[in-house]
GROMACS .gro file of C-alpha atoms in nm:
model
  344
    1UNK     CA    1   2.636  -1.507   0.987
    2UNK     CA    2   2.446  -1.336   1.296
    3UNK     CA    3   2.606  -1.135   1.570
    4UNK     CA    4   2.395  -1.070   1.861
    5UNK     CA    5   2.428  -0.736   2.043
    6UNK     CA    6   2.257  -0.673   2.415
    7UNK     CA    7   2.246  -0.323   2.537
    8UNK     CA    8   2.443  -0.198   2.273
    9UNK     CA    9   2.496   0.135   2.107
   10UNK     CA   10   2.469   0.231   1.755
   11UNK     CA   11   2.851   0.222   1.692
   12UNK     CA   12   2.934  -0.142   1.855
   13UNK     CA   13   2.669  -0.211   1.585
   14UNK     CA   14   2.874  -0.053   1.303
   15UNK     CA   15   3.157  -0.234   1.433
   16UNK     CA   16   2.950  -0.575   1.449
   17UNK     CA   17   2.900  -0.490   1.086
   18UNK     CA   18   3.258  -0.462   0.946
   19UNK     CA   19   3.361  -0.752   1.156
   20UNK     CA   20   3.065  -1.005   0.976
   21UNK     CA   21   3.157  -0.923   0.639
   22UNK     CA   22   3.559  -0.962   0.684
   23UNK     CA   23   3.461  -1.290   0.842
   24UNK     CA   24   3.269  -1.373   0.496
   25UNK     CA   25   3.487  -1.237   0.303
   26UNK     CA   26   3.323  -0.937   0.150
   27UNK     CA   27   3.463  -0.625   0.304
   28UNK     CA   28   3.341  -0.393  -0.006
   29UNK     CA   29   2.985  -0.243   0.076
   30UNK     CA   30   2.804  -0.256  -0.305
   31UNK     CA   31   2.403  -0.175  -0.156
   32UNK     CA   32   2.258   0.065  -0.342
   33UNK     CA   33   2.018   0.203  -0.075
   34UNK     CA   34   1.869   0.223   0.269
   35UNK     CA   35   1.566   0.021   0.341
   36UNK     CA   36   1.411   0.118   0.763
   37UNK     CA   37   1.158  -0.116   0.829
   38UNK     CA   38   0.915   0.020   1.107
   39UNK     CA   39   0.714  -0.240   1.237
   40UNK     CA   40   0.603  -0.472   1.553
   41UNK     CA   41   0.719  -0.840   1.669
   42UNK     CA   42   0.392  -0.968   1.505
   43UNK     CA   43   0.435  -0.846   1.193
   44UNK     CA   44   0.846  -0.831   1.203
   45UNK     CA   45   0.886  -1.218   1.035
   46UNK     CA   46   0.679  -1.156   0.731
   47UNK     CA   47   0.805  -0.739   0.685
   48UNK     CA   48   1.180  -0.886   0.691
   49UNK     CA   49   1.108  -1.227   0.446
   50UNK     CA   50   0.956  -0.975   0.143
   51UNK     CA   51   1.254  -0.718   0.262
   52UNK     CA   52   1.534  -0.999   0.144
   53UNK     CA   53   1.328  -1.108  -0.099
   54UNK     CA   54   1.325  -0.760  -0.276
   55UNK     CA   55   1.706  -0.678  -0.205
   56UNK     CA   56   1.816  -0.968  -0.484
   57UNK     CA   57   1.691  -0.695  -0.690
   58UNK     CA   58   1.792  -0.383  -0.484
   59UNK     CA   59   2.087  -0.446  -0.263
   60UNK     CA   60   2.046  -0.259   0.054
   61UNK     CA   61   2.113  -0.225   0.402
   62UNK     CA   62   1.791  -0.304   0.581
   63UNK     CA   63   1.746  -0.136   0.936
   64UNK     CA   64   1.434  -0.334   1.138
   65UNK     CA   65   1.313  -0.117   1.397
   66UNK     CA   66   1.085  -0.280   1.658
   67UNK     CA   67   1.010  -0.078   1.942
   68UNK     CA   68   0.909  -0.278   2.268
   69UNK     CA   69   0.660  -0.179   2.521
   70UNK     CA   70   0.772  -0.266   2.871
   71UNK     CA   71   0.509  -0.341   3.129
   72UNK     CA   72   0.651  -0.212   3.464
   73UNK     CA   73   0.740   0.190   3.508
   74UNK     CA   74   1.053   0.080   3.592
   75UNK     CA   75   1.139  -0.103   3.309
   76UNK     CA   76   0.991   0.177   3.110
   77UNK     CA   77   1.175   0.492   3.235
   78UNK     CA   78   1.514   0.246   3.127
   79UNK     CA   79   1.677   0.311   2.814
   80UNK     CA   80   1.815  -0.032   2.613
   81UNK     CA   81   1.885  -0.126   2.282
   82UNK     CA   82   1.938  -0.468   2.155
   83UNK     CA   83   2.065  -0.547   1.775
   84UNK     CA   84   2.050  -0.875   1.603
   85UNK     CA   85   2.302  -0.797   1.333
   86UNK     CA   86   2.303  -1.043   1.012
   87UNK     CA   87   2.521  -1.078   0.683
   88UNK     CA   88   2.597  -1.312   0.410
   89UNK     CA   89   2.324  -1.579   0.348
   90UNK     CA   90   2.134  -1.477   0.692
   91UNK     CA   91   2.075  -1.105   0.480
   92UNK     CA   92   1.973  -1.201   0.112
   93UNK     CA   93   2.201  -1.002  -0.102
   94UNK     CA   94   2.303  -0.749   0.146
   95UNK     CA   95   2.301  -0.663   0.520
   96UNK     CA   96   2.048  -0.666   0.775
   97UNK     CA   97   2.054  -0.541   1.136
   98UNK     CA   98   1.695  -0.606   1.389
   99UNK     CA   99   1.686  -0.322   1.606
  100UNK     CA  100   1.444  -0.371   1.938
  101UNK     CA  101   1.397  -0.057   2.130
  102UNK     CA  102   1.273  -0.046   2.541
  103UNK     CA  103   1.227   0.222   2.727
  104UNK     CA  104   1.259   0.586   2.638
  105UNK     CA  105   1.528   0.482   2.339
  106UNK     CA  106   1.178   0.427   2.166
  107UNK     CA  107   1.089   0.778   2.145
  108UNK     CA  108   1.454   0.826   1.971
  109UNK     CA  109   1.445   0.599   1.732
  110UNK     CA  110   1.599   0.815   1.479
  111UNK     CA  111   1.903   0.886   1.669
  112UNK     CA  112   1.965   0.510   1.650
  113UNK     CA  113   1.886   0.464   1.300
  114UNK     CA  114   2.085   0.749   1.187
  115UNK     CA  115   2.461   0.692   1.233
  116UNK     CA  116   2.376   0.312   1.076
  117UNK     CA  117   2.232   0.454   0.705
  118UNK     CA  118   2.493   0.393   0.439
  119UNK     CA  119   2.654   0.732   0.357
  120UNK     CA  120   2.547   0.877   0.008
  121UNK     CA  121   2.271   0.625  -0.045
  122UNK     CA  122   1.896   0.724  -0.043
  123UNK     CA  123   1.700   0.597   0.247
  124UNK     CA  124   1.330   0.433   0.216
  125UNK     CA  125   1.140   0.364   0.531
  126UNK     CA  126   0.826   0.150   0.514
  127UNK     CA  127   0.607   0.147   0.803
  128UNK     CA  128   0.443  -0.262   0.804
  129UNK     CA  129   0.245  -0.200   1.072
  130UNK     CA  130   0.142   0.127   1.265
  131UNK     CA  131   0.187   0.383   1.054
  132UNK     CA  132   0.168   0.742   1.118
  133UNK     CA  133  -0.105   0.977   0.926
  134UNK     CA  134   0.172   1.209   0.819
  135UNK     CA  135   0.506   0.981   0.785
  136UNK     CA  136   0.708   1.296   0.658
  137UNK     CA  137   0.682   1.485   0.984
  138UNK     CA  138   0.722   1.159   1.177
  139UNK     CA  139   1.105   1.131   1.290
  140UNK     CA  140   1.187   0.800   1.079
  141UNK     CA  141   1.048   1.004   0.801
  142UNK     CA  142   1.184   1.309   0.750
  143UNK     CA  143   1.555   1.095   0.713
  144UNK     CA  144   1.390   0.959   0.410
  145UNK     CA  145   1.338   1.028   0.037
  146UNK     CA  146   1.063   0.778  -0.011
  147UNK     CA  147   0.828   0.698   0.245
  148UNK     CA  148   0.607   0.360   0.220
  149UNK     CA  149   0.285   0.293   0.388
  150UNK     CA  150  -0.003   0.044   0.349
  151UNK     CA  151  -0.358   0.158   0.442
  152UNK     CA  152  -0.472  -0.179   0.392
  153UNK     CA  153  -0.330  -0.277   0.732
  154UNK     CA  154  -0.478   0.029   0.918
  155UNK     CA  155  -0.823  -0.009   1.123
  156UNK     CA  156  -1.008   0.203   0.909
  157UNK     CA  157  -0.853   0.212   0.550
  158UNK     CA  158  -1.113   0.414   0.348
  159UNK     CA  159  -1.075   0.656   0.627
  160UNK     CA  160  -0.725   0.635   0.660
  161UNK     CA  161  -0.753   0.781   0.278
  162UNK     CA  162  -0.830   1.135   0.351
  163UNK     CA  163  -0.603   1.207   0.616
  164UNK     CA  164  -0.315   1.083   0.378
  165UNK     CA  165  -0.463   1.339   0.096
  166UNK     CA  166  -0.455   1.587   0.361
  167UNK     CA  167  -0.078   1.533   0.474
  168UNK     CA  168   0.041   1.431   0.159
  169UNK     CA  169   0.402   1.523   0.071
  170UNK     CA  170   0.587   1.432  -0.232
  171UNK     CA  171   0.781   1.113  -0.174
  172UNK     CA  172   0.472   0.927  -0.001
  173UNK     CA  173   0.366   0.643  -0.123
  174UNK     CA  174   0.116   0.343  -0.019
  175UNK     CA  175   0.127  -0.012  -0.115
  176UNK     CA  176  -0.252  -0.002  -0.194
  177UNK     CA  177  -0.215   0.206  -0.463
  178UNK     CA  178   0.136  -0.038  -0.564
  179UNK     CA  179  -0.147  -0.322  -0.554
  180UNK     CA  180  -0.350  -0.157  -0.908
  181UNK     CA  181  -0.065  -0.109  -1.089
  182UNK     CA  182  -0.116  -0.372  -1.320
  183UNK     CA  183  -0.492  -0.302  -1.317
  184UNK     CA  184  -0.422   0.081  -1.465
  185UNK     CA  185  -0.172  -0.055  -1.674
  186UNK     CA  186  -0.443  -0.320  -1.818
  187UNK     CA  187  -0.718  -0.040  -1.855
  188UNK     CA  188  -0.516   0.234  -2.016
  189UNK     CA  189  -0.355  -0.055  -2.299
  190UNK     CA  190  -0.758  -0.140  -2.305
  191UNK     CA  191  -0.833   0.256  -2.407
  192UNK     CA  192  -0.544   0.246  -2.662
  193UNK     CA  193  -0.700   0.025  -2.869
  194UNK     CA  194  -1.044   0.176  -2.931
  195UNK     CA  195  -1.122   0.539  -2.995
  196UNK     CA  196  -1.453   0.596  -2.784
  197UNK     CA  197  -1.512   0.811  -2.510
  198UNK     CA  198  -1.574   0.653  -2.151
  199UNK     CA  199  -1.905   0.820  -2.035
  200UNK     CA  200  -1.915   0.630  -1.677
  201UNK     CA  201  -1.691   0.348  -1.507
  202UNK     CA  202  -1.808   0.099  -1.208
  203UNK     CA  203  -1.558  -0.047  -0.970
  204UNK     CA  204  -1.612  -0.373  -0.795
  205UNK     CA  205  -1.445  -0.519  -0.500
  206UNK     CA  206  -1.403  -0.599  -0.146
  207UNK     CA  207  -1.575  -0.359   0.105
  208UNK     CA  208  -1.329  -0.131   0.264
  209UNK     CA  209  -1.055  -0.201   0.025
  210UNK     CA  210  -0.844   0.110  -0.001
  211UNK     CA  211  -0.703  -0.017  -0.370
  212UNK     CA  212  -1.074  -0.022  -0.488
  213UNK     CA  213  -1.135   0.330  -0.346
  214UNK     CA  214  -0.765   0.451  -0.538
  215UNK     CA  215  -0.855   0.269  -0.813
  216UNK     CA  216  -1.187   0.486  -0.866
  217UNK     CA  217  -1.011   0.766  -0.736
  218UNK     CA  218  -0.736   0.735  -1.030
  219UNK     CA  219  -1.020   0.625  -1.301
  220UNK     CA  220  -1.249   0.959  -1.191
  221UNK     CA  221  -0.959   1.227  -1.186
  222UNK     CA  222  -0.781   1.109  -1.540
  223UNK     CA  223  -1.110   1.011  -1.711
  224UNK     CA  224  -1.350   1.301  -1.558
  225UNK     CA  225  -1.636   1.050  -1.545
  226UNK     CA  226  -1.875   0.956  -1.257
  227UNK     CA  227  -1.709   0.636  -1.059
  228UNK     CA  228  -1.960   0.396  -0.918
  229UNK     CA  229  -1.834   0.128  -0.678
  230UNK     CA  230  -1.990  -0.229  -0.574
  231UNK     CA  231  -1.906  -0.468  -0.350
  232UNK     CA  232  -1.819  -0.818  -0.403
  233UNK     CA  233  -1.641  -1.129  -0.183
  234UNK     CA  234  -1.355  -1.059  -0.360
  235UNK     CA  235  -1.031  -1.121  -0.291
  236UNK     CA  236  -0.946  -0.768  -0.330
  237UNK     CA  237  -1.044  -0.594  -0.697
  238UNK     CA  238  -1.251  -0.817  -0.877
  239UNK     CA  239  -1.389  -0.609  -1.206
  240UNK     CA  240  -1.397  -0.258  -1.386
  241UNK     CA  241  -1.688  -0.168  -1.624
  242UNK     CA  242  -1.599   0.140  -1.855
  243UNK     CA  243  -1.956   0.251  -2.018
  244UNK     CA  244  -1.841   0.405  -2.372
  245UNK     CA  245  -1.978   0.524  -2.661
  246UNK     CA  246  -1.897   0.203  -2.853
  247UNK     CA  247  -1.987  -0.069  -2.621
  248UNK     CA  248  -1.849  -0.147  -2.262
  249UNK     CA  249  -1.471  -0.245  -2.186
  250UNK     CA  250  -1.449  -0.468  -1.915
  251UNK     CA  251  -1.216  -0.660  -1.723
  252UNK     CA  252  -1.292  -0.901  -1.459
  253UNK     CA  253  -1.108  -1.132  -1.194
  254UNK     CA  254  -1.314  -1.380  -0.988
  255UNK     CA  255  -1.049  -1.611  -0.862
  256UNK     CA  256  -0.732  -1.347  -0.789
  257UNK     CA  257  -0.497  -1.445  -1.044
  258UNK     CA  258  -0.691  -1.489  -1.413
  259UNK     CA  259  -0.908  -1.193  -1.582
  260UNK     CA  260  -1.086  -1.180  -1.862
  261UNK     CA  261  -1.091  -0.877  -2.121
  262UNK     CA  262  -1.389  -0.784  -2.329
  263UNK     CA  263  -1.425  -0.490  -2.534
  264UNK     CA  264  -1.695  -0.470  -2.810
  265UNK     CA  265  -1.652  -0.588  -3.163
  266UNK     CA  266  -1.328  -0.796  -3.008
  267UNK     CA  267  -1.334  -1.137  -2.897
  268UNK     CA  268  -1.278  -1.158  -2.480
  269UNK     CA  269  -0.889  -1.242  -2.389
  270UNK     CA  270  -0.787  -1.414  -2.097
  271UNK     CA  271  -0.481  -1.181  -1.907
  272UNK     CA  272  -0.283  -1.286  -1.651
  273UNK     CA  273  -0.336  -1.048  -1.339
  274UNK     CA  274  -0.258  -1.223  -1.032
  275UNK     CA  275  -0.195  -1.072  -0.640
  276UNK     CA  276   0.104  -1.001  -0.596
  277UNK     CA  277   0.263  -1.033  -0.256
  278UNK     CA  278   0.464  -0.791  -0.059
  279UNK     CA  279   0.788  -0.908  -0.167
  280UNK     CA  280   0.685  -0.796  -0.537
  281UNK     CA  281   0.531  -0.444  -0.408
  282UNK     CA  282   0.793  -0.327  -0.219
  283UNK     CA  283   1.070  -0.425  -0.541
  284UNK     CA  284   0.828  -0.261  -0.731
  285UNK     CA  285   0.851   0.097  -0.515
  286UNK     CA  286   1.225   0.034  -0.470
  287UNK     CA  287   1.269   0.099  -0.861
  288UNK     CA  288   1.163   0.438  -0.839
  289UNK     CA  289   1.233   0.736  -0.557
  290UNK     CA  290   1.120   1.005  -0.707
  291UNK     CA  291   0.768   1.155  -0.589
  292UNK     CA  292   0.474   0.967  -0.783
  293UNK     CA  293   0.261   1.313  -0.923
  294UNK     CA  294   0.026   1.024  -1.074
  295UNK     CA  295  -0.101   0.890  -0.708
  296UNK     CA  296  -0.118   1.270  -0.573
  297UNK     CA  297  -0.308   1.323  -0.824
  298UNK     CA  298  -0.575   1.038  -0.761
  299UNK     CA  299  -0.533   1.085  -0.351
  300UNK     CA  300  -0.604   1.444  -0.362
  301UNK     CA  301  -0.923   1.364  -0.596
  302UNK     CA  302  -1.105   1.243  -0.264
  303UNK     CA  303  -1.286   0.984  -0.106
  304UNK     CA  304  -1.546   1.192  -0.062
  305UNK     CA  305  -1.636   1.333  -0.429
  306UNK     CA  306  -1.659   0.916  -0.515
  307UNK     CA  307  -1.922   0.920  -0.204
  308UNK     CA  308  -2.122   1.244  -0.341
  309UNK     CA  309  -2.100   1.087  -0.682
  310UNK     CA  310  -2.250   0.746  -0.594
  311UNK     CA  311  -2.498   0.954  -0.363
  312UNK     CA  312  -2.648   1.135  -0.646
  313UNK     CA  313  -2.661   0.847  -0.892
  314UNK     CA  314  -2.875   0.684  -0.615
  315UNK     CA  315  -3.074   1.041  -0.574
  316UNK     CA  316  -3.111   1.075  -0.950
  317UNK     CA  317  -3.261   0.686  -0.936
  318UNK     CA  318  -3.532   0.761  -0.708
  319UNK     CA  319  -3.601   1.047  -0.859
  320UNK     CA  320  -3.710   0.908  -1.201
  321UNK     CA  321  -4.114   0.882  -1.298
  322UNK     CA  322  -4.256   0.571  -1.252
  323UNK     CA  323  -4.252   0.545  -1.699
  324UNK     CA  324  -3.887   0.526  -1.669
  325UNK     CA  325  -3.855   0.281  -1.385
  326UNK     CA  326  -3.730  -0.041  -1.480
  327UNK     CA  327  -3.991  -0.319  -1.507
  328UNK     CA  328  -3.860  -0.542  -1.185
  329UNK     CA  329  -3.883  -0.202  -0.982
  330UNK     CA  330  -4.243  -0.159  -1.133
  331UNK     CA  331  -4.340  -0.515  -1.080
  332UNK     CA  332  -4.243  -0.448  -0.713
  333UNK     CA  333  -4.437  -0.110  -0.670
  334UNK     CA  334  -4.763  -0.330  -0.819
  335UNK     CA  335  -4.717  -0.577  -0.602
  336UNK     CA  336  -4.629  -0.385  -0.316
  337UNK     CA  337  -4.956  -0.182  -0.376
  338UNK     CA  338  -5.191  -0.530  -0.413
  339UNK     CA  339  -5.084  -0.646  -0.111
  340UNK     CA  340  -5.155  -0.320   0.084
  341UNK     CA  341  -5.545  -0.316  -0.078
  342UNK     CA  342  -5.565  -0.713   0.035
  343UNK     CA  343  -5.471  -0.574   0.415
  344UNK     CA  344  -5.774  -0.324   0.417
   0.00000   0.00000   0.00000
């Protein structure tokens, strides 16, 4: 059922709510949270299908807020609120109200939000698309107790990084780092079943990928090992080499959805690690609300350290006699050399 609201207030849309589920049939509110879903018309389709995807497995109210830029002054300095308000089969499993914002409502938008979150519920907001650099000072935020953003869609992600580490508050969270979940799980159960030390670890994947950044980030702070990253086409991570003292560990995923496990003195095992879309990220952050220590811990390690490191591996490279060189990079210097003596 959808009830459409023009220039409406936040308690015709409470009303609007009641009325569509007595007109279903299900007057008894059993959501189990409060999902605010920041985002823009372009990206408001997609944000709201993985929103009712997730809420067969977490109930909630979901809250869409789109705010609208007018184009004339007038039109601007004029305050309106429209709601597209939708239960029943229209809402997944629970209720869903589209909130578009014009005019100088959209620097308010948590005064409209705030008389529609269920009472004694937590609150998530998830920013799909323009989020701010520190979400708990941002108005939507500081009504929440678990704040979701996702560098991935930002200009510059790898930037984006170290101004998150630098606001950071606990309850943040970013659907980048929800993205290597089954990746860390993979390498720790991979450590488990040998007892060697990890002396150095290389990341590959796509260039400016935050999760490949987090990834080394996380490997770096818990391991205490240098982190060298590579690019590849991708799509998105595509292998970790751990260097040990027993041989290398190392998983790999060409094609997005099948790896391959080898560790030394074991035969290589094929491991099911697809990508996982939004739908399955945000169910997976909806499980837990309280602050994540574990991605503090690999955000506050720094972008920057991983950059030093890589920049004195590369240092330490040119660095080495020409004895130690290996033979391609020899074979180049020679020839290198016999072409300059030709030229004279």
């Amino acid at each position: 059922m959808k009830i459409d609201l023009t220039d409406t207030t936040s308690s015709k849309i409470n009303k609007a709510l009641v009325q569509g589920r007595r007109a279903i049939g299900t007057p008894a509110v059993g959501m189990v949270l409060t999902l605010v879903i920041v985002t823009d018309e372009e990206n408001a389709y997609d944000a709201l299908k993985a929103a009712n995807e997730a809420s067969r497995e977490h109930p909630s109210r979901t809250l869409v807020v789109i705010k609208r830029v007018s184009r004339s002054p007038r039109d601007r300095a004029k305050a309106r609120l429209d709601a597209e308000v939708r239960v029943g089969t229209a809402a997944g499993t629970g209720e869903t109200v589209v909130l578009r914002l014009y005019g100088e409502v959209i620097d308010h938008a948590q005064s409209v939000v705030l008389p529609l979150l269920l009472p004694d519920a937590p609150v998530v907001v998830w920013w799909a698309a323009n989020a701010p650099l520190d979400p708990a000072n941002d108005p939507l935020g500081a009504l929440a107790q678990r704040r979701v953003t996702d560098t991935y869609a930002a200009e510059h992600p790898v930037e984006e990084l170290s101004a998150r580490a630098d606001a950071y508050t606990p309850g943040d969270t970013d659907l980048s780092w929800t993205r290597i979940t089954p990746w860390r799980s993979m390498l720790a159960a991979a450590l488990d079943q040998v007892e060697c030390e990890v002396t150095s670890v290389e990341v590959e994947g796509e260039e400016f990928n935050p999760s490949v950044e987090l990834l080394g980030m996380w490997l770096a702070d818990r391991l205490s090992v240098p982190v060298k990253r590579s690019v590849s086409s991708g799509p998105g991570l595509t292998g970790v080499l751990m260097e040990t003292n027993c041989g290398p560990i190392k998983l790999g995923r060409a094609d997005g959805s099948l790896a391959s496990l080898s560790i030394e003195g074991q035969p290589d095992r094929a491991v099911a690690l697809k990508r996982r879309d939004t739908a399955e990220l945000i169910a997976e952050e909806l499980r837990r609300l309280d602050p994540d220590d574990t991605y503090a811990s690999a955000l506050r390690f720094g972008v920057e350290r991983l950059s030093e490191q890589s920049g004195a591996e590369k240092s330490a490279e040119k660095a080495k006699p020409e004895a130690d060189r290996p033979a391609a990079a020899k074979k180049s210097a020679a020839s290198s050399a016999a072409k300059k003596a030709a030229s004279k």
